[in-house]
Coordinates of C-alpha atoms in Angstrom, one line a residue:
Chain A
M1 CA -5.2 55.3 16.3
A2 CA -7.1 54.3 19.5
T3 CA -7.1 50.6 20.3
L4 CA -10.3 48.9 21.5
P5 CA -10.1 47.4 25.1
T6 CA -9.3 43.7 24.8
Q7 CA -12.7 42.7 26.3
N8 CA -14.5 44.7 23.6
V9 CA -12.5 43.2 20.9
Y10 CA -13.4 39.6 21.9
S11 CA -17.1 40.4 22.0
K12 CA -16.9 42.3 18.8
M13 CA -15.1 39.4 17.1
R14 CA -17.7 37.0 18.3
D15 CA -20.5 39.0 16.7
M16 CA -18.8 39.5 13.3
H17 CA -20.1 38.0 10.1
W18 CA -17.6 36.4 7.8
S19 CA -18.6 36.3 4.1
P20 CA -17.5 33.3 2.1
K21 CA -15.0 35.5 0.3
E22 CA -13.5 36.7 3.6
R23 CA -13.3 33.1 4.9
T24 CA -11.3 32.1 1.8
I25 CA -8.9 35.1 2.1
A26 CA -8.3 34.4 5.8
R27 CA -7.9 30.7 5.3
R28 CA -5.4 31.1 2.5
A29 CA -3.3 33.6 4.4
F30 CA -3.4 31.4 7.5
D31 CA -2.5 28.2 5.6
R32 CA 0.3 29.8 3.8
A33 CA 1.9 31.1 7.1
L34 CA 1.5 27.7 8.7
H35 CA 3.0 26.0 5.7
R36 CA 6.0 28.4 5.8
E37 CA 6.5 27.9 9.5
L38 CA 6.4 24.1 9.1
E39 CA 8.9 24.2 6.2
A40 CA 11.2 26.4 8.3
T41 CA 10.9 23.9 11.2
I42 CA 11.7 21.0 8.8
R43 CA 14.8 22.8 7.5
E44 CA 16.0 23.5 11.1
A45 CA 15.4 20.0 12.2
K46 CA 17.4 18.6 9.3
Q47 CA 20.3 20.9 10.1
K48 CA 20.2 20.0 13.7
A49 CA 20.1 16.3 12.9
E50 CA 23.0 16.6 10.5
R51 CA 25.2 18.3 13.2
I52 CA 24.5 15.6 15.9
K53 CA 27.6 14.0 17.2
E54 CA 26.7 13.2 20.8
P55 CA 23.6 11.6 22.4
D56 CA 22.9 14.8 24.3
E57 CA 22.3 16.5 20.9
L58 CA 20.0 13.7 19.9
W59 CA 17.7 14.4 22.9
G60 CA 18.2 18.1 22.2
L61 CA 16.6 17.5 18.8
E62 CA 13.7 15.6 20.5
R63 CA 13.2 18.6 22.9
Y64 CA 13.3 21.1 20.0
L65 CA 10.7 19.1 18.1
T66 CA 8.4 18.8 21.1
R67 CA 8.7 22.6 21.7
R68 CA 8.0 23.5 18.1
R69 CA 5.0 21.2 17.9
K70 CA 3.5 22.8 21.0
E71 CA 4.2 26.3 19.8
I72 CA 2.8 25.7 16.4
D73 CA -0.3 24.0 17.8
A74 CA -0.9 26.9 20.2
K75 CA -0.3 29.6 17.6
Y76 CA -2.4 28.3 14.6
E77 CA -5.9 28.1 16.0
F78 CA -8.4 28.6 13.2
K79 CA -11.5 29.7 15.1
Y80 CA -13.4 32.7 13.8
S81 CA -13.9 34.0 17.3
V82 CA -10.1 34.6 17.7
L83 CA -8.9 34.5 14.1
L84 CA -8.3 38.2 13.8
L85 CA -5.9 38.2 16.7
V86 CA -4.2 35.1 15.3
L87 CA -3.8 36.9 12.0
A88 CA -2.5 40.0 13.8
D89 CA 0.2 38.0 15.5
L90 CA 1.2 36.5 12.2
V91 CA 1.3 40.0 10.6
R92 CA 3.5 41.2 13.4
E93 CA 5.9 38.3 13.0
G94 CA 6.0 38.6 9.3
G95 CA 4.3 35.3 8.6
I96 CA 1.5 37.2 6.8
N97 CA 1.8 40.3 4.7
L98 CA -1.2 42.8 5.1
D99 CA -1.7 42.7 1.3
Q100 CA -2.7 39.0 1.7
L101 CA -5.7 40.2 3.8
H102 CA -6.9 42.6 1.2
G103 CA -10.7 42.0 0.8
L104 CA -11.5 41.6 4.5
S105 CA -14.0 44.2 5.8
E106 CA -12.6 47.5 7.2
D107 CA -13.6 46.7 10.8
K108 CA -11.7 43.4 10.6
L109 CA -8.6 44.9 9.1
R110 CA -8.8 47.6 11.8
I111 CA -8.6 44.9 14.5
V112 CA -5.8 43.1 12.8
C113 CA -3.7 46.3 12.4
D114 CA -4.4 47.6 15.9
H115 CA -3.3 44.3 17.4
A116 CA -0.4 43.8 15.1
Q117 CA 0.9 47.2 16.3
S118 CA -0.1 47.1 20.0
A119 CA 1.5 43.7 20.6
A120 CA 4.7 44.7 19.0
Chain B
M1 CA 20.5 -26.7 32.1
A2 CA 18.0 -26.0 34.9
T3 CA 17.1 -22.4 35.3
L4 CA 16.7 -20.9 38.8
P5 CA 13.2 -19.7 39.6
T6 CA 13.0 -15.9 39.0
Q7 CA 12.4 -15.1 42.7
N8 CA 15.5 -17.0 43.7
V9 CA 17.6 -15.3 41.1
Y10 CA 16.7 -11.9 42.5
S11 CA 17.5 -12.8 46.1
K12 CA 20.7 -14.5 44.9
M13 CA 21.8 -11.4 42.9
R14 CA 21.1 -9.1 45.9
D15 CA 23.5 -11.2 48.0
M16 CA 26.3 -11.4 45.5
H17 CA 29.7 -9.8 46.0
W18 CA 31.2 -7.9 43.1
S19 CA 35.0 -7.6 43.1
P20 CA 36.5 -4.4 41.7
K21 CA 37.7 -6.4 38.7
E22 CA 34.2 -7.8 38.1
R23 CA 32.7 -4.3 38.4
T24 CA 35.2 -3.0 35.8
I25 CA 34.4 -5.9 33.4
A26 CA 30.6 -5.4 33.8
R27 CA 30.8 -1.6 33.5
R28 CA 32.9 -1.8 30.3
A29 CA 30.6 -4.3 28.6
F30 CA 27.6 -2.3 29.6
D31 CA 29.0 1.1 28.5
R32 CA 30.1 -0.3 25.2
A33 CA 26.6 -1.8 24.5
L34 CA 25.0 1.5 25.5
H35 CA 27.4 3.5 23.3
R36 CA 26.7 1.2 20.3
E37 CA 22.9 1.5 20.8
L38 CA 23.1 5.3 21.0
E39 CA 25.3 5.5 17.9
A40 CA 22.8 3.3 16.0
T41 CA 20.0 5.6 17.2
I42 CA 21.9 8.7 16.0
R43 CA 22.4 7.1 12.6
E44 CA 18.7 6.2 12.3
A45 CA 17.6 9.6 13.4
K46 CA 19.9 11.3 10.8
Q47 CA 18.5 9.1 8.1
K48 CA 14.9 9.7 9.1
A49 CA 15.6 13.5 9.2
E50 CA 17.1 13.4 5.8
R51 CA 14.0 11.7 4.3
I52 CA 11.5 14.2 5.8
K53 CA 9.3 15.9 3.3
E54 CA 6.0 16.4 5.1
P55 CA 5.2 17.8 8.6
D56 CA 3.8 14.4 9.6
E57 CA 7.2 12.9 9.1
L58 CA 8.7 15.6 11.3
W59 CA 6.4 14.7 14.2
G60 CA 7.1 11.0 13.4
L61 CA 10.8 11.8 14.1
E62 CA 9.8 13.3 17.4
R63 CA 7.8 10.2 18.4
Y64 CA 10.7 8.0 17.3
L65 CA 13.2 9.9 19.5
T66 CA 10.8 9.9 22.5
R67 CA 10.3 6.1 22.1
R68 CA 14.0 5.4 21.8
R69 CA 14.9 7.6 24.8
K70 CA 12.4 5.7 27.0
E71 CA 13.5 2.3 25.7
I72 CA 17.1 3.1 26.3
D73 CA 16.5 4.6 29.7
A74 CA 14.5 1.5 30.8
K75 CA 17.0 -1.0 29.3
Y76 CA 20.3 0.4 30.6
E77 CA 19.9 0.3 34.4
F78 CA 23.2 -0.1 36.0
K79 CA 22.3 -1.4 39.5
Y80 CA 24.2 -4.4 40.8
S81 CA 20.9 -5.9 42.1
V82 CA 19.6 -6.4 38.6
L83 CA 22.8 -6.1 36.5
L84 CA 23.1 -9.7 35.5
L85 CA 19.7 -9.7 34.0
V86 CA 20.4 -6.5 32.1
L87 CA 23.7 -8.1 30.8
A88 CA 21.7 -11.2 29.9
D89 CA 19.3 -9.2 27.8
L90 CA 22.2 -7.5 26.1
V91 CA 23.9 -10.8 25.4
R92 CA 20.6 -12.2 23.9
E93 CA 20.2 -9.1 21.6
G94 CA 23.8 -9.2 20.5
G95 CA 24.8 -5.9 22.2
I96 CA 27.3 -7.8 24.4
N97 CA 29.4 -10.8 23.4
L98 CA 29.9 -13.4 26.2
D99 CA 33.7 -13.0 25.7
Q100 CA 33.4 -9.5 27.0
L101 CA 32.2 -10.9 30.4
H102 CA 35.1 -13.2 30.8
G103 CA 36.5 -12.7 34.3
L104 CA 33.1 -12.7 36.1
S105 CA 32.6 -15.4 38.7
E106 CA 31.1 -18.7 37.5
D107 CA 27.8 -18.2 39.4
K108 CA 27.4 -14.8 37.8
L109 CA 28.1 -16.1 34.3
R110 CA 25.6 -19.0 34.9
I111 CA 22.8 -16.5 35.6
V112 CA 23.7 -14.4 32.6
C113 CA 23.8 -17.5 30.3
D114 CA 20.6 -19.0 31.8
H115 CA 18.6 -15.8 31.3
A116 CA 20.1 -15.0 27.9
Q117 CA 18.8 -18.4 26.8
S118 CA 15.5 -18.6 28.7
A119 CA 14.3 -15.2 27.5
A120 CA 15.1 -16.0 23.9

Protein backbone atom coordinates (compact mmCIF):
# COMPACT_ATOMS: atom_id res chain seq x y z
CA MET A 1 0.00 0.00 0.00
CA ALA A 2 1.62 3.29 -1.09
CA THR A 3 2.22 5.84 1.66
CA LEU A 4 1.48 9.52 1.07
CA PRO A 5 4.54 11.77 1.26
CA THR A 6 4.66 13.35 4.72
CA GLN A 7 4.05 16.88 3.43
CA ASN A 8 0.86 15.74 1.71
CA VAL A 9 -0.33 14.01 4.84
CA TYR A 10 -0.03 17.20 6.89
CA SER A 11 -1.94 19.31 4.39
CA LYS A 12 -4.51 16.54 3.95
CA MET A 13 -5.02 16.31 7.73
CA ARG A 14 -5.44 20.05 8.05
CA ASP A 15 -8.31 19.99 5.53
CA MET A 16 -10.13 17.04 7.03
CA HIS A 17 -13.56 17.35 8.57
CA TRP A 18 -14.15 15.55 11.86
CA SER A 19 -17.76 14.63 12.58
CA PRO A 20 -18.94 14.76 16.20
CA LYS A 21 -19.03 10.95 16.24
CA GLU A 22 -15.44 10.73 14.96
CA ARG A 23 -14.29 13.24 17.54
CA THR A 24 -15.83 11.13 20.28
CA ILE A 25 -14.20 7.94 18.95
CA ALA A 26 -10.75 9.58 18.69
CA ARG A 27 -11.03 11.26 22.08
CA ARG A 28 -12.04 8.06 23.81
CA ALA A 29 -9.19 6.02 22.30
CA PHE A 30 -6.70 8.81 23.04
CA ASP A 31 -7.87 9.22 26.65
CA ARG A 32 -7.80 5.50 27.28
CA ALA A 33 -4.22 5.20 25.99
CA LEU A 34 -3.12 8.18 28.06
CA HIS A 35 -4.80 6.75 31.14
CA ARG A 36 -3.06 3.39 30.65
CA GLU A 37 0.31 5.05 30.18
CA LEU A 38 -0.13 7.16 33.32
CA GLU A 39 -1.22 4.11 35.32
CA ALA A 40 1.86 2.21 34.12
CA THR A 41 4.07 5.15 35.10
CA ILE A 42 2.50 5.30 38.56
CA ARG A 43 3.12 1.56 39.05
CA GLU A 44 6.73 1.90 37.89
CA ALA A 45 7.35 4.92 40.15
CA LYS A 46 5.94 3.06 43.16
CA GLN A 47 8.22 0.09 42.46
CA LYS A 48 11.25 2.33 42.03
CA ALA A 49 10.45 4.16 45.28
CA GLU A 50 10.05 0.91 47.16
CA ARG A 51 13.49 -0.27 46.06
CA ILE A 52 15.33 2.95 47.04
CA LYS A 53 18.15 2.41 49.49
CA GLU A 54 20.66 5.13 48.54
CA PRO A 55 20.29 8.87 47.83
CA ASP A 56 21.46 8.30 44.24
CA GLU A 57 18.38 6.18 43.65
CA LEU A 58 16.21 8.94 45.10
CA TRP A 59 17.50 11.43 42.51
CA GLY A 60 17.23 8.66 39.93
CA LEU A 61 13.51 8.54 40.70
CA GLU A 62 13.33 12.32 40.21
CA ARG A 63 15.05 12.01 36.81
CA TYR A 64 12.73 9.15 35.82
CA LEU A 65 9.64 11.22 36.68
CA THR A 66 10.91 14.29 34.82
CA ARG A 67 11.69 12.19 31.74
CA ARG A 68 8.31 10.44 31.77
CA ARG A 69 6.43 13.74 32.25
CA LYS A 70 8.19 15.26 29.24
CA GLU A 71 7.71 12.14 27.11
CA ILE A 72 4.00 11.94 27.92
CA ASP A 73 3.49 15.68 27.35
CA ALA A 74 5.16 15.45 23.95
CA LYS A 75 3.36 12.27 22.89
CA TYR A 76 -0.23 13.09 23.84
CA GLU A 77 -1.03 16.17 21.80
CA PHE A 78 -4.74 16.34 21.08
CA LYS A 79 -4.84 18.64 18.05
CA TYR A 80 -6.92 17.56 15.07
CA SER A 81 -4.19 18.78 12.69
CA VAL A 82 -1.82 16.04 13.89
CA LEU A 83 -4.17 13.67 15.70
CA LEU A 84 -4.05 10.89 13.12
CA LEU A 85 -0.26 10.64 13.44
CA VAL A 86 -0.55 10.65 17.23
CA LEU A 87 -3.12 7.84 17.01
CA ALA A 88 -0.88 5.99 14.53
CA ASP A 89 2.04 6.12 16.99
CA LEU A 90 -0.23 4.77 19.73
CA VAL A 91 -1.47 1.96 17.46
CA ARG A 92 2.12 1.05 16.63
CA GLU A 93 3.07 0.94 20.32
CA GLY A 94 0.00 -1.05 21.28
CA GLY A 95 -1.57 1.74 23.33
CA ILE A 96 -4.55 1.76 20.95
CA ASN A 97 -6.13 -1.20 19.19
CA LEU A 98 -7.35 -0.48 15.64
CA ASP A 99 -10.80 -1.74 16.66
CA GLN A 100 -11.11 1.25 18.97
CA LEU A 101 -10.93 3.53 15.92
CA HIS A 102 -13.78 1.77 14.13
CA GLY A 103 -16.15 4.48 12.93
CA LEU A 104 -13.53 6.91 11.62
CA SER A 105 -13.81 7.65 7.89
CA GLU A 106 -11.86 5.45 5.52
CA ASP A 107 -9.34 8.15 4.54
CA LYS A 108 -8.56 8.78 8.22
CA LEU A 109 -8.08 5.09 8.96
CA ARG A 110 -5.85 4.85 5.88
CA ILE A 111 -3.52 7.53 7.26
CA VAL A 112 -3.45 5.88 10.69
CA CYS A 113 -2.65 2.44 9.23
CA ASP A 114 -0.06 3.74 6.77
CA HIS A 115 1.82 5.59 9.49
CA ALA A 116 1.50 2.89 12.10
CA GLN A 117 3.22 0.58 9.63
CA SER A 118 5.72 2.97 8.07
CA ALA A 119 7.05 4.19 11.41
CA ALA A 120 7.51 0.63 12.67
CA MET B 1 26.22 37.72 74.38
CA ALA B 2 27.12 40.24 71.67
CA THR B 3 27.09 38.90 68.12
CA LEU B 4 29.77 39.91 65.64
CA PRO B 5 28.51 41.91 62.66
CA THR B 6 28.04 39.54 59.70
CA GLN B 7 30.81 41.15 57.63
CA ASN B 8 33.30 40.62 60.43
CA VAL B 9 32.26 37.01 60.82
CA TYR B 10 32.97 36.28 57.17
CA SER B 11 36.41 37.85 57.23
CA LYS B 12 37.13 36.18 60.57
CA MET B 13 36.13 32.77 59.20
CA ARG B 14 38.28 33.23 56.11
CA ASP B 15 41.35 33.75 58.30
CA MET B 16 40.73 30.83 60.63
CA HIS B 17 43.05 27.89 60.84
CA TRP B 18 41.46 24.43 60.97
CA SER B 19 43.56 21.74 62.61
CA PRO B 20 43.30 18.20 61.22
CA LYS B 21 41.39 17.17 64.34
CA GLU B 22 38.92 20.04 63.91
CA ARG B 23 38.42 19.15 60.25
CA THR B 24 37.58 15.60 61.25
CA ILE B 25 35.11 16.74 63.91
CA ALA B 26 33.37 19.16 61.54
CA ARG B 27 33.28 16.68 58.67
CA ARG B 28 31.83 13.94 60.85
CA ALA B 29 29.05 16.16 62.24
CA PHE B 30 28.29 17.55 58.78
CA ASP B 31 28.17 14.10 57.15
CA ARG B 32 25.96 12.69 59.88
CA ALA B 33 23.46 15.54 59.53
CA LEU B 34 23.44 15.17 55.74
CA HIS B 35 22.94 11.43 56.05
CA ARG B 36 20.01 11.90 58.43
CA GLU B 37 18.39 14.47 56.17
CA LEU B 38 18.75 12.22 53.12
CA GLU B 39 17.35 9.26 55.04
CA ALA B 40 14.35 11.36 56.12
CA THR B 41 13.81 12.45 52.52
CA ILE B 42 13.94 8.84 51.30
CA ARG B 43 11.35 7.84 53.91
CA GLU B 44 9.09 10.76 52.96
CA ALA B 45 9.41 9.99 49.23
CA LYS B 46 8.51 6.33 49.82
CA GLN B 47 5.42 7.34 51.80
CA LYS B 48 4.36 9.84 49.13
CA ALA B 49 4.84 7.23 46.39
CA GLU B 50 2.82 4.66 48.30
CA ARG B 51 -0.11 7.08 48.60
CA ILE B 52 -0.21 8.03 44.89
CA LYS B 53 -3.53 7.36 43.22
CA GLU B 54 -3.76 10.11 40.59
CA PRO B 55 -1.27 11.44 38.00
CA ASP B 56 -1.28 14.84 39.74
CA GLU B 57 0.22 13.18 42.80
CA LEU B 58 2.89 11.56 40.62
CA TRP B 59 4.04 14.96 39.35
CA GLY B 60 3.68 16.24 42.91
CA LEU B 61 6.29 13.65 43.91
CA GLU B 62 8.56 14.89 41.12
CA ARG B 63 8.21 18.49 42.38
CA TYR B 64 8.88 17.37 45.95
CA LEU B 65 12.09 15.58 44.92
CA THR B 66 13.32 18.52 42.85
CA ARG B 67 12.68 20.92 45.74
CA ARG B 68 14.40 18.68 48.29
CA ARG B 69 17.41 18.14 46.02
CA LYS B 70 17.87 21.89 45.59
CA GLU B 71 17.35 22.60 49.29
CA ILE B 72 19.87 19.95 50.34
CA ASP B 73 22.40 21.08 47.71
CA ALA B 74 22.14 24.67 48.94
CA LYS B 75 22.26 23.79 52.62
CA TYR B 76 25.17 21.35 52.71
CA GLU B 77 28.08 23.35 51.42
CA PHE B 78 31.33 22.03 52.86
CA LYS B 79 33.64 25.02 52.43
CA TYR B 80 35.74 26.11 55.39
CA SER B 81 35.06 29.78 54.59
CA VAL B 82 31.36 29.35 55.46
CA LEU B 83 31.36 26.06 57.37
CA LEU B 84 30.71 27.53 60.80
CA LEU B 85 27.51 29.19 59.59
CA VAL B 86 26.43 25.96 57.90
CA LEU B 87 27.07 24.10 61.18
CA ALA B 88 25.20 26.83 63.09
CA ASP B 89 22.14 26.37 60.86
CA LEU B 90 22.27 22.63 61.45
CA VAL B 91 22.57 23.12 65.22
CA ARG B 92 19.57 25.44 65.14
CA GLU B 93 17.49 22.92 63.19
CA GLY B 94 18.51 20.03 65.41
CA GLY B 95 20.51 18.23 62.69
CA ILE B 96 23.66 18.62 64.80
CA ASN B 97 23.97 18.50 68.57
CA LEU B 98 26.52 20.92 70.05
CA ASP B 99 28.22 17.97 71.76
CA GLN B 100 29.22 16.68 68.34
CA LEU B 101 31.31 19.83 67.84
CA HIS B 102 33.24 19.36 71.07
CA GLY B 103 36.94 19.77 70.22
CA LEU B 104 36.58 22.82 67.96
CA SER B 105 38.47 25.89 69.16
CA GLU B 106 36.64 28.31 71.42
CA ASP B 107 36.38 31.08 68.81
CA LYS B 108 34.83 28.64 66.33
CA LEU B 109 32.29 27.40 68.85
CA ARG B 110 31.47 30.99 69.73
CA ILE B 111 30.56 31.75 66.10
CA VAL B 112 28.47 28.59 65.82
CA CYS B 113 26.58 29.33 69.06
CA ASP B 114 26.05 33.01 68.26
CA HIS B 115 24.62 32.24 64.86
CA ALA B 116 22.57 29.28 65.96
CA GLN B 117 20.88 31.60 68.43
CA SER B 118 20.67 34.78 66.36
CA ALA B 119 19.09 33.05 63.35
CA ALA B 120 16.50 31.34 65.53
